[in-house]
Structures are given as structure tokens and as C-alpha cells.
Amino acid sequence: MKTLMRKSALLPAVFALAAALGASPALAEDAVNVTNLSYRTGPFAATGTPLMNGQRDYMLMLNERDGGVNGVKLVYDECETGYNTEKGAECYEKTKGSSIVTQPWSTGITLQVLPKSNVDKIPILAPGYGFSPMSDGKVFQWAFNPPASYWDGASMILKNISEGNLDSLKGKKIVLLHLDAPYGKEPIPLLQAYAEKYGFTLLPIPVGVKEMQNQSAQWLQIRRERPDFVLMWGWGAMNVGAVTEAAKTKFPMDKFVGIWWSGHDGDMKSVGEAGKGYRSISWSLPHSESSVMQDIKKYVLDAKKAEIGEGEFDWVFYQRGVLISMFTVEGIKAAQAHFNTKVVSAEQLRWGLENLKLDEAALKAIGMDGMIAPFSTACNNHAGHAGGWMLQWDGAKFVKVSDHITADAEMIDPLVQTEAKKYAEANAPWPINEECKM
Amino acid sequence: MLYRTVGQFKTSYHADHALFPVKQDAWLLGFILLIAFVVLPATANEFVFNALLIPVLVYALAALGLNILTGYAGQLSLGTGAFMGVGAYACYKLVTIFPELNIVVAIALSGFFSAAVGVAFGLPSLRIKGFYLAIATLAAQFFLVWLFEKWAWLYNYNSSGAIQVPNIDMFGLTVAGPNAKAVVQYYFVLCVVCLITWFAINITRGRIGRIWKSVRDMDIAAELVGINLMKAKLSAFAVSSYIVGVAGALFVFLWRGAAEPVLFDIPLSFRVLFIVIIGGMGSILGNYLGAVLIVALPVLISFVPGALGLPVSSAMVEHLNTMIVGATIIGFLILEPHGLARLWAIIREKLVIWPFPH
């Protein structure tokens, strides 16, 4: 048993260092730490980076323009995960002492930290991603996925491709091309429920992380199956791989529809004209002339506080990142007003996120009108179900091609409740918010 | 001076076969165990437990399992990650089918599943050797990960395809799941790891260990002196996979808390193999040294810029980290191709004769 020897000889030094650093964040007075578990490295960096930039720049802009939120500075740090769940869990441990919110940025990491949220009492903010049943706020008291869950997205896409008449899907064949990870599998239960009810055939085709860049096998299968529509739950290098392959096999682009994470300008730019007609559902609209974007340009980009890529400013993802940071900030504002305090704690922020009231007037006040549909959260509704719009690639940029679409609550709610219940039972004892009477 | 062996006489064969013929080794071990069992738990915070101590122990255990197969019995394997997965999924099924089962029993049993799978994939080793065997175990790696993805029964038909660890109590203390305290989990892992290490040391220096080593060094010669190669190789696969399976169960249940199939993919196998190669093949101590280098060092490096107050973005730190760790690995291998364990052995030899080298 000399085995343990050398290990421990190294550890005390090691450990003193980590203990000193891990536990004591250097916080200035009147500041809140809002750390982001970012990924600017790894196979998903291309899609991650503009989102992280948008998140960062909104925070920087508020610090520059208003000195933070009601006089409280926003400390925006990043912990790099590379979309790796192991790194993500490590980052969570590293940041949970200081950050008042956890932004896991991957469904895999969300699943990993979700059970701990009740114990550590830090809200998880997973805007438009994560585990869809998280919208049930009674069960998932600490998790938030505003403004819409993946199931909302799936429902909205089906509504749009059937032109509002879901019965017209009868007898059709729909392929779900998805990343073979928890994220890609999210919509399957809901789509299956829809397939049963409306009589269409659902064919999920998984794309492994290793085969993201070369999807010839999947597209061969798609050609053989001749589906009426292909829906895509893709991310990172998978999006560009799929769109390239679709263009190569001459798949009609107007039958190819992606979730909001598969509508990235950078991916579409690489196919350009060939991708014309591709659609992607989105809960956000890019609006570069809005006052918030102009302020970011003025206070952050022109002032050289941060740098972003060429043309990135107009991208859907960059501006979506701005909206995501807005959720945190509005949560902080709500908590400040309710608890009559300046520096909010993680538990107070939870209340704030549960009581977001983003109506037209509120969005106008922060200069974001037209970028997102108004919504509000409640103790039983952590998603807000804001709905969204269908965007279409016109060869150079994404343009809005639909009216506002909302998800079909009748289909989703029962599934949310059963899945949330199943989760709570599998993880018993799981605390349920009994005070919530809604 | 510190390591003087002069005057430590052995008067019987029994004494000569002791685990520590040199007294200082025993003291050093005692000191390290004292740190591991008393000092660290008293001083570490949750981050240190979850990001440094528990992962180092779990990875060291997995490396120990692989080292028995590769370092002692000479059979190269690239399927370690998948065998860890077998242990983890077996443990998950056992715990969900029999919720009353004690977690220690569940983990101990899950090792047997992994051992059975290991033996099945070890059968080709009777005919093929070296790199060809590595390819055969690679097949196990791909097949098993595919199975974890496709066989929905394994993850109880969970819609996300991931397994989640429920809260598990033992003697009134929560040891696994979200409510478990990090220090409890650390003690649990430490005890299991110590127990298995003790078992591994004794099996590798006894009759079975010698059989393995003879097979490793020259299997034709071993066969000629009457060693049953089939028994020797398959027993190595069984013991190795058992330990790897237990490490996999600990990996998910006592550390990660949730797992998706892709976690057990080939990068995990390579990571464990690197620990073995850098730590030292055919050594038990090496697994721990390798695990510290591969698992703990990157975590520590990521703190350095912050501690020095350098304005380096976290993505940049990650890039630097990859480069530094890569350079360190190459550096150590140039310095001592036989791994860190050999490096320690050389240092120890020098210490024994210090300060009078002649």
C-alpha cells in the first residue's frame, strides 16, 4: 500500500491553493456575480461563441451605461466547459460559492446539476434549453427555462409546417434528425405523442457526436425514406454538416426545419445561396436598430471594451445572447424591488426569476421591443411559453416569415406533468413546492 | 539518513516477505493514510472533494484495474471506458430494481457484470496478441457504448437517455445522490479504493501475479513451464474488469451523479490508459501518481492565472491547459520512460544511500 504515498505528498500544497481560490471570490462591494459556464472551445465552439459574446456584452453595457443594475455591478465571469459534462460539473463546483445563478449551457450539464439545485439552492437558468419538464415550477423549484422549452419549440414547428392545421399531417412522414445526446432526444416524447394523435410517422435519425461532420449515412437514409419534412435538433458542427449534406443531396430546403439552436448565421453562411429556404423556429428576433443593441454598440463595441467577429452583431445568436442575459438582469431587478435590497442572493434571485413580468411596456423600457414576445413566469410556470416566429434563410440572413406562433399547451402540459412527476419519484425524496396554488 | 535501511535485519523468510521490508516505507504510508483519512477531510471544501480528491481516487482505481491487465499480464486493452460503463449501468439497474439493496453490495456485484463482459471480450486474447488484441478490445468499446445508447431498458426508458443517481442511504447516512455530503462520498470512495488496492498489491505479488508476469514477459516460455495460458489471461481479464467495473460504478454513483452513454466513449479509455502509461506499467503506486498528473493538474492549472491576477479569459486558460498538460506528459516520459513510479523508485534508491553514495 505504498500506493497512496506520493499522491498525498503532493496534495497538501495543491489543496491549500485550491481551497484558497475555490472558496473566496474577490467580490467588490455592491456587486453580484453572474458566472456563465461557457464554451468557446471544442466542437461546439462555433455556435457557442456568439451566444457567449452577446451575454457578456449586455452585462458590460449595463455596467458601462448604468453602473450595473440599480447601482450594483454585474460581475460576469466565464468558466470554460467545452460542452463537456465532466468539465461542466467541475465548473459548477467551482462557481457555486460565488455565483448567484448557474447557466449550464448544455442539456447534459443541466441534467447533472439539476438534482443538486434543491440542495445548493442556486437557481439554474437554461433559456430555451435543458430538460423540458423543468417548466413545471412546482416540481423544479430551482430550474428555469424561459421563454420556451424544447417541447414548445417542437409544437410550434409542427403548427407552422402544417400551416395551422395539424390534421393535414395525417399519413405524412417526418424525420427528426437529432444529435445523439440528451439535448437531441428531448423532443422525441412529445413528437411521438403528436404522431399518435395526428397519424403521421415519426422517424428519429440520430447523429453521433463523432459523425457530426460527416452525415452521409444519415442523409442516404433520408433520401431512401423520402420524408415530407426533416426537423433538426442539431448543435455545433452538426448544423453545418447537415445543411451542407442537404444541399449536396438536393434535399428541398423548404422542407427542412430546425429548432432555434439550429438557426445560426455562421453555419448558413458556409452554404450561402444553397441553403436558401431553410427555416428555423426562434423565440428571438434580431433587431440591430433597437435601442439596446445600439447602446451595446456605443458603450461596448465602439468603446473597444470587447471584441466580436465581423458581422456578428447582426446575427440571431449574438442578439439571443443579449436576451438571455436580460432574463438574469430582470430577475435581479424583480428581486431587488421585492426584497428591498441591493445585492440579491441566489435565493432572492430565484424569486425574481419566478416573477418575471416582461410585458410590452417592460420590453420597451429596456429597449428590447420586437426582439422577443412578451411573457411572464409564475411559481407553476418556469418557462413563460412566450412562443416565437419562424425564420427563413434568404441566402444572406435570416428573415421572419411567420406571425407569432404559440405552443399547444393542451398537448404539452399533461406530458410535462407526468414527466416531472416521474423525475421527482425517481429522485425521491424530492421537495415539491406545496405553497404554489396555481 | 531519512531512508537508512542499515540495521533492519530479517531473521525469517516471513519477515523477508513482508509488505514493507523497509520500516520507513511503512511510516511513509502511515503518514499518507493519516493525511488521506484525517487531515484532508478536516480541511478540504466541497470543491476540493468533488473536483480533486474523489476524481483522483476514482481514476486511480480504474487505472489500477487496467494496469493489472496491461502492466502485469501484458494484454493491451482499449476498452476500459466501456467496462466502466458496464459497471455503472449494472449498478444503476441493481439499485433501481432492488431499492433495498445496500449500495456497497450493489457496487461489489456490479463488478461481476463487468468481469463477465471483460472475460467474454478477453477470449480473443488466446489467439491474438499485442496491437491486434487492442483492436479487439476497441470493438468492445464501440459495441458497448452503442448498446448503452440503444438498449433503453438499461436506462429505464428515460427520455433523455441518461442515468440519474437517486438518493441512497446507508446506515442512516446519504452516500449517493444529490443529497449526499461530499465528505461522506470521499470516505466511501477512499475506503473502497484502499480495500481494492490492498487486494491488488497482494494478488500481484503472490502466485497469480507471478503467473501474469511470466505470461507478460514471454508467454511461450510460461506455457513450457506448465502455466495454463487460458486460465492466466482470462483471470487477468476478470480481475481487471472487476476493478474497472467497480471504478465505473463509483465514477457515476459517488462522483458524477448522472451519466450519458457518450461519457464512456473512447476518450475515457484513453484517459485511463494515459494514467497507466505515465504512472508506470506494472506498478500500483504509479496509478495514483498518474491520476494526480492527468486529473488533478489541469484543475489546478486553471487556477493559476486567477491567483496571479492575470487577465486571461477562461477559454484561453483551457487552451493553455491542454498545451501545458501535453508538454508535461512528454517531458515526464522523456525524463523517465518507465513512468512516474520508476521515478519515485530512483529517488527512493538515492535517498537510501544518501548522503554517502559510495
Coordinates of C-alpha atoms in Angstrom, one line a residue, chain B:
Chain B
M1 CA 19.7 9.4 6.6
L2 CA 16.0 9.5 6.4
Y3 CA 15.8 6.3 4.5
R4 CA 18.6 4.4 6.2
T5 CA 18.0 0.7 5.8
V6 CA 21.1 -0.3 7.7
G7 CA 20.3 -2.3 10.8
Q8 CA 17.0 -3.6 9.7
F9 CA 17.7 -7.3 9.7
K10 CA 15.3 -10.0 8.6
T11 CA 15.6 -13.2 10.6
S12 CA 12.9 -15.3 8.9
Y13 CA 11.5 -15.8 5.4
H14 CA 8.2 -14.5 6.7
A15 CA 9.8 -11.2 7.6
D16 CA 11.6 -11.0 4.3
H17 CA 8.2 -11.4 2.5
A18 CA 6.5 -8.6 4.5
L19 CA 4.7 -5.9 2.6
F20 CA 7.2 -3.4 3.8
P21 CA 10.7 -4.9 4.4
V22 CA 11.9 -1.3 5.0
K23 CA 10.4 0.4 8.0
Q24 CA 10.4 3.9 6.5
D25 CA 8.1 2.7 3.8
A26 CA 5.5 1.7 6.3
W27 CA 5.9 5.0 8.2
L28 CA 5.5 7.0 5.0
L29 CA 2.4 5.1 4.1
G30 CA 1.0 5.6 7.6
F31 CA 1.6 9.3 7.3
I32 CA -0.1 9.4 3.9
L33 CA -3.1 7.5 5.1
L34 CA -3.3 9.8 8.1
I35 CA -3.4 12.8 5.7
A36 CA -6.0 11.0 3.5
F37 CA -8.2 9.9 6.3
V38 CA -7.9 12.7 8.8
V39 CA -6.2 15.8 7.6
L40 CA -7.8 16.2 4.2
P41 CA -11.4 15.6 5.3
A42 CA -11.0 18.1 8.1
T43 CA -9.7 20.8 5.8
A44 CA -11.0 20.3 2.3
N45 CA -14.0 22.2 1.0
E46 CA -16.6 20.8 -1.3
F47 CA -14.8 21.9 -4.4
V48 CA -11.6 20.1 -3.4
F49 CA -13.6 17.0 -2.7
N50 CA -15.6 17.0 -5.9
A51 CA -13.0 18.3 -8.4
L52 CA -9.8 16.9 -7.0
L53 CA -9.9 14.2 -4.4
I54 CA -12.8 12.0 -5.5
P55 CA -11.9 12.1 -9.2
V56 CA -8.3 11.3 -8.5
L57 CA -9.2 8.3 -6.4
V58 CA -11.8 7.0 -8.9
Y59 CA -9.5 7.4 -11.9
A60 CA -6.6 5.8 -10.0
L61 CA -8.8 2.8 -9.3
A62 CA -9.8 2.5 -12.9
A63 CA -6.1 2.8 -13.9
L64 CA -5.3 0.1 -11.3
G65 CA -7.7 -2.2 -13.0
L66 CA -6.2 -1.6 -16.4
N67 CA -2.7 -1.8 -15.0
I68 CA -3.4 -5.4 -13.8
L69 CA -4.3 -6.3 -17.4
T70 CA -1.8 -4.3 -19.3
G71 CA 1.0 -3.8 -16.9
Y72 CA 1.0 -7.1 -15.1
A73 CA -0.4 -9.6 -17.7
G74 CA 0.7 -7.8 -20.8
Q75 CA -2.6 -7.7 -22.6
L76 CA -3.2 -4.3 -24.1
S77 CA -6.8 -3.1 -23.8
L78 CA -8.6 0.0 -25.2
G79 CA -12.0 -0.9 -23.8
T80 CA -11.6 0.4 -20.2
G81 CA -14.2 3.2 -20.7
A82 CA -16.8 0.7 -21.8
F83 CA -16.1 -1.7 -19.0
M84 CA -16.5 1.2 -16.6
G85 CA -19.8 1.8 -18.3
V86 CA -20.9 -1.8 -17.7
G87 CA -20.1 -1.4 -14.0
A88 CA -22.1 1.8 -13.9
Y89 CA -25.1 0.6 -15.7
A90 CA -25.2 -2.7 -13.8
C91 CA -25.1 -0.7 -10.6
Y92 CA -27.9 1.5 -11.8
K93 CA -30.1 -1.4 -12.7
L94 CA -29.4 -3.2 -9.4
V95 CA -30.2 -0.1 -7.4
T96 CA -33.4 0.7 -9.3
I97 CA -34.6 -3.0 -9.4
F98 CA -33.8 -3.6 -5.7
P99 CA -34.0 -0.3 -3.9
E100 CA -33.4 -2.0 -0.6
L101 CA -30.0 -3.3 -1.6
N102 CA -27.1 -1.9 0.2
I103 CA -25.0 0.3 -2.0
V104 CA -21.8 -1.5 -1.1
V105 CA -23.3 -4.8 -2.2
A106 CA -24.6 -3.2 -5.4
I107 CA -21.2 -1.8 -6.3
A108 CA -19.5 -5.1 -5.4
L109 CA -22.0 -7.0 -7.5
S110 CA -21.8 -4.7 -10.5
G111 CA -18.1 -5.5 -10.7
F112 CA -19.0 -9.1 -11.5
F113 CA -21.1 -8.0 -14.5
S114 CA -18.1 -6.1 -15.8
A115 CA -15.8 -9.0 -15.1
A116 CA -18.1 -11.3 -17.1
V117 CA -18.2 -8.9 -20.1
G118 CA -14.4 -8.5 -19.8
V119 CA -13.8 -12.2 -19.9
A120 CA -16.1 -12.6 -22.9
F121 CA -14.1 -9.9 -24.8
G122 CA -10.9 -11.3 -23.4
L123 CA -11.4 -14.7 -25.2
P124 CA -9.7 -13.5 -28.4
S125 CA -6.6 -12.8 -26.4
L126 CA -5.9 -16.6 -26.5
R127 CA -5.3 -16.3 -30.2
I128 CA -4.3 -12.7 -30.9
K129 CA -1.7 -10.5 -29.3
G130 CA -0.4 -7.0 -29.0
F131 CA -1.9 -4.4 -31.3
Y132 CA -4.4 -7.0 -32.7
L133 CA -5.8 -7.6 -29.3
A134 CA -6.0 -3.8 -28.8
I135 CA -8.2 -3.7 -31.9
A136 CA -10.4 -6.5 -30.5
T137 CA -11.0 -4.6 -27.3
L138 CA -11.7 -1.5 -29.3
A139 CA -14.6 -3.4 -30.8
A140 CA -15.8 -4.0 -27.3
Q141 CA -15.6 -0.3 -26.7
F142 CA -17.7 0.6 -29.7
F143 CA -20.2 -2.2 -29.2
L144 CA -20.8 -1.5 -25.6
V145 CA -21.3 2.3 -26.0
W146 CA -23.7 1.6 -28.8
L147 CA -25.5 -0.8 -26.5
F148 CA -25.8 1.8 -23.8
E149 CA -27.4 4.1 -26.3
K150 CA -29.8 1.7 -27.9
W151 CA -30.9 -0.6 -25.1
A152 CA -33.5 1.6 -23.4
W153 CA -34.1 -0.9 -20.6
L154 CA -30.6 -0.1 -19.3
Y155 CA -31.6 3.5 -18.5
N156 CA -35.2 2.7 -17.5
Y157 CA -36.6 4.2 -20.7
N158 CA -35.6 7.7 -19.6
S159 CA -36.5 10.1 -22.4
S160 CA -33.1 11.8 -22.3
G161 CA -31.2 8.5 -22.4
A162 CA -29.2 9.4 -19.3
I163 CA -29.0 7.6 -16.0
Q164 CA -29.6 9.6 -12.8
V165 CA -28.4 8.5 -9.4
P166 CA -31.2 8.5 -6.8
N167 CA -30.6 9.3 -3.1
I168 CA -29.2 6.2 -1.5
D169 CA -28.9 5.8 2.3
M170 CA -26.6 3.5 4.2
F171 CA -27.0 3.2 7.9
G172 CA -28.9 6.4 8.0
L173 CA -26.3 8.4 6.0
T174 CA -26.9 9.5 2.5
V175 CA -23.9 8.3 0.5
A176 CA -25.1 8.8 -3.1
G177 CA -27.4 11.1 -4.9
P178 CA -27.9 14.9 -4.8
N179 CA -28.4 15.0 -1.0
A180 CA -25.1 13.2 -0.2
K181 CA -22.4 15.2 1.5
A182 CA -19.1 15.4 -0.3
V183 CA -17.1 14.3 2.7
V184 CA -19.2 11.1 3.1
Q185 CA -18.7 10.3 -0.5
Y186 CA -15.0 10.9 -0.2
Y187 CA -14.7 8.5 2.8
F188 CA -16.8 5.9 0.9
V189 CA -14.6 6.1 -2.2
L190 CA -11.4 6.2 -0.1
C191 CA -12.4 3.0 1.8
V192 CA -13.3 1.1 -1.3
V193 CA -10.1 2.2 -3.1
C194 CA -7.9 1.3 -0.1
L195 CA -9.5 -2.1 0.2
I196 CA -9.1 -2.9 -3.5
T197 CA -5.6 -1.5 -3.6
W198 CA -4.7 -3.8 -0.7
F199 CA -6.2 -6.7 -2.6
A200 CA -4.4 -5.8 -5.8
I201 CA -1.0 -5.5 -4.0
N202 CA -1.3 -8.9 -2.5
I203 CA -2.6 -10.6 -5.7
T204 CA 0.1 -9.1 -7.8
R205 CA 2.9 -10.2 -5.6
G206 CA 1.6 -13.7 -5.0
R207 CA 1.3 -16.8 -7.1
I208 CA -1.3 -15.4 -9.5
G209 CA 0.7 -12.2 -10.0
R210 CA 3.8 -14.1 -10.9
I211 CA 1.9 -16.2 -13.4
W212 CA 0.6 -13.0 -15.0
K213 CA 4.1 -11.5 -15.2
S214 CA 5.5 -14.7 -16.7
V215 CA 2.8 -14.5 -19.4
R216 CA 3.6 -10.9 -20.0
D217 CA 7.3 -11.4 -20.3
M218 CA 7.2 -14.5 -22.6
D219 CA 4.1 -16.5 -23.0
I220 CA 5.7 -19.4 -24.8
A221 CA 8.2 -19.9 -22.0
A222 CA 5.4 -19.6 -19.5
E223 CA 3.5 -22.3 -21.3
L224 CA 6.5 -24.5 -21.4
V225 CA 6.9 -24.4 -17.6
G226 CA 3.4 -25.5 -17.2
I227 CA 1.3 -22.4 -16.9
N228 CA -2.2 -22.6 -18.3
L229 CA -2.3 -19.6 -20.6
M230 CA -6.0 -19.6 -20.9
K231 CA -6.6 -19.5 -17.2
A232 CA -3.9 -16.9 -16.7
K233 CA -5.1 -14.5 -19.4
L234 CA -8.8 -14.9 -18.6
S235 CA -8.2 -14.5 -14.8
A236 CA -6.3 -11.2 -15.6
F237 CA -9.3 -10.0 -17.7
A238 CA -11.7 -11.0 -15.0
V239 CA -9.8 -9.3 -12.1
S240 CA -9.0 -6.2 -14.2
S241 CA -12.6 -5.8 -15.4
Y242 CA -13.9 -6.3 -12.0
I243 CA -11.9 -3.5 -10.6
V244 CA -12.7 -1.3 -13.6
G245 CA -16.4 -2.1 -13.2
V246 CA -16.3 -1.0 -9.6
A247 CA -14.4 2.1 -10.6
G248 CA -17.2 2.8 -13.1
A249 CA -19.9 2.4 -10.5
L250 CA -18.1 4.7 -8.2
F251 CA -17.5 7.1 -11.1
V252 CA -21.2 7.6 -11.6
F253 CA -22.7 6.9 -8.2
L254 CA -20.2 8.6 -5.9
W255 CA -19.0 11.3 -8.1
R256 CA -20.9 12.3 -11.2
G257 CA -24.4 11.7 -10.1
A258 CA -25.6 11.3 -13.7
A259 CA -24.2 9.8 -16.9
E260 CA -25.0 9.6 -20.6
P261 CA -23.6 6.9 -22.8
V262 CA -21.1 9.1 -24.6
L263 CA -19.3 9.6 -21.3
F264 CA -18.0 6.1 -21.5
D265 CA -16.7 6.6 -25.0
I266 CA -13.1 6.2 -26.2
P267 CA -11.7 9.4 -24.7
L268 CA -12.3 7.9 -21.2
S269 CA -10.5 4.7 -22.2
F270 CA -7.6 6.8 -23.5
R271 CA -7.5 8.9 -20.4
V272 CA -7.2 5.8 -18.2
L273 CA -4.6 4.4 -20.5
F274 CA -2.6 7.6 -20.2
I275 CA -2.7 7.4 -16.5
V276 CA -1.3 3.9 -16.6
I277 CA 1.4 4.7 -19.1
I278 CA 2.5 7.9 -17.3
G279 CA 2.2 6.4 -13.9
G280 CA 4.1 3.3 -14.8
M281 CA 3.1 0.0 -16.2
G282 CA 3.3 -2.9 -13.8
S283 CA 3.2 -0.7 -10.7
I284 CA 0.4 0.1 -8.2
L285 CA 1.8 3.3 -6.9
G286 CA 2.0 4.6 -10.5
N287 CA -1.7 4.7 -10.9
Y288 CA -2.1 7.2 -8.2
L289 CA 0.8 9.3 -9.4
G290 CA -0.6 9.2 -13.0
A291 CA -4.1 10.1 -11.8
V292 CA -2.8 13.1 -9.9
L293 CA -0.9 14.3 -13.0
I294 CA -3.7 13.7 -15.5
V295 CA -6.8 14.5 -13.4
A296 CA -5.7 17.0 -10.8
L297 CA -3.1 19.0 -12.6
P298 CA -5.4 20.6 -15.2
V299 CA -7.8 21.7 -12.5
L300 CA -5.0 23.3 -10.5
I301 CA -3.5 25.0 -13.6
S302 CA -6.9 26.6 -14.3
F303 CA -6.5 28.5 -11.0
V304 CA -3.0 29.9 -11.7
P305 CA -3.9 32.9 -13.8
G306 CA -6.6 34.0 -11.4
A307 CA -4.2 33.6 -8.4
L308 CA -1.6 35.7 -10.2
G309 CA -4.2 38.2 -11.2
L310 CA -3.5 37.8 -14.9
P311 CA -6.4 38.9 -17.1
V312 CA -6.7 35.6 -19.2
S313 CA -10.1 34.5 -20.4
S314 CA -11.3 31.2 -19.3
A315 CA -11.2 29.8 -22.9
M316 CA -7.6 30.8 -23.2
V317 CA -6.8 29.1 -19.9
E318 CA -8.4 26.0 -21.4
H319 CA -6.1 26.2 -24.4
L320 CA -3.1 26.8 -22.3
N321 CA -4.0 24.0 -20.0
T322 CA -4.1 21.5 -22.9
M323 CA -0.7 22.6 -24.0
I324 CA 0.9 22.6 -20.6
V325 CA -0.5 19.2 -19.7
G326 CA 0.6 17.8 -23.1
A327 CA 4.1 19.2 -22.6
T328 CA 4.3 17.9 -19.1
I329 CA 3.4 14.4 -20.3
I330 CA 6.0 14.4 -23.0
G331 CA 8.5 15.9 -20.5
F332 CA 7.9 13.2 -17.9
L333 CA 8.1 10.4 -20.5
I334 CA 11.4 11.7 -21.8
L335 CA 12.7 12.1 -18.3
E336 CA 11.6 8.6 -17.3
P337 CA 10.1 6.4 -20.0
H338 CA 9.0 3.8 -17.4
G339 CA 6.7 6.3 -15.7
L340 CA 6.4 8.2 -12.5
A341 CA 6.5 5.1 -10.3
R342 CA 10.0 4.4 -11.6
L343 CA 11.0 8.0 -11.0
W344 CA 9.9 7.6 -7.4
A345 CA 11.8 4.3 -7.2
I346 CA 15.0 6.1 -8.3
I347 CA 14.5 8.9 -5.9
R348 CA 14.0 6.4 -3.1
E349 CA 17.1 4.5 -4.0
K350 CA 19.1 7.7 -3.9
L351 CA 17.6 8.5 -0.5
V352 CA 18.5 5.1 0.9
I353 CA 22.2 5.7 0.2
W354 CA 22.2 9.5 0.8
P355 CA 24.3 11.3 1.9
F356 CA 27.1 8.8 1.3
P357 CA 26.7 7.4 -2.2
H358 CA 29.7 5.1 -2.0

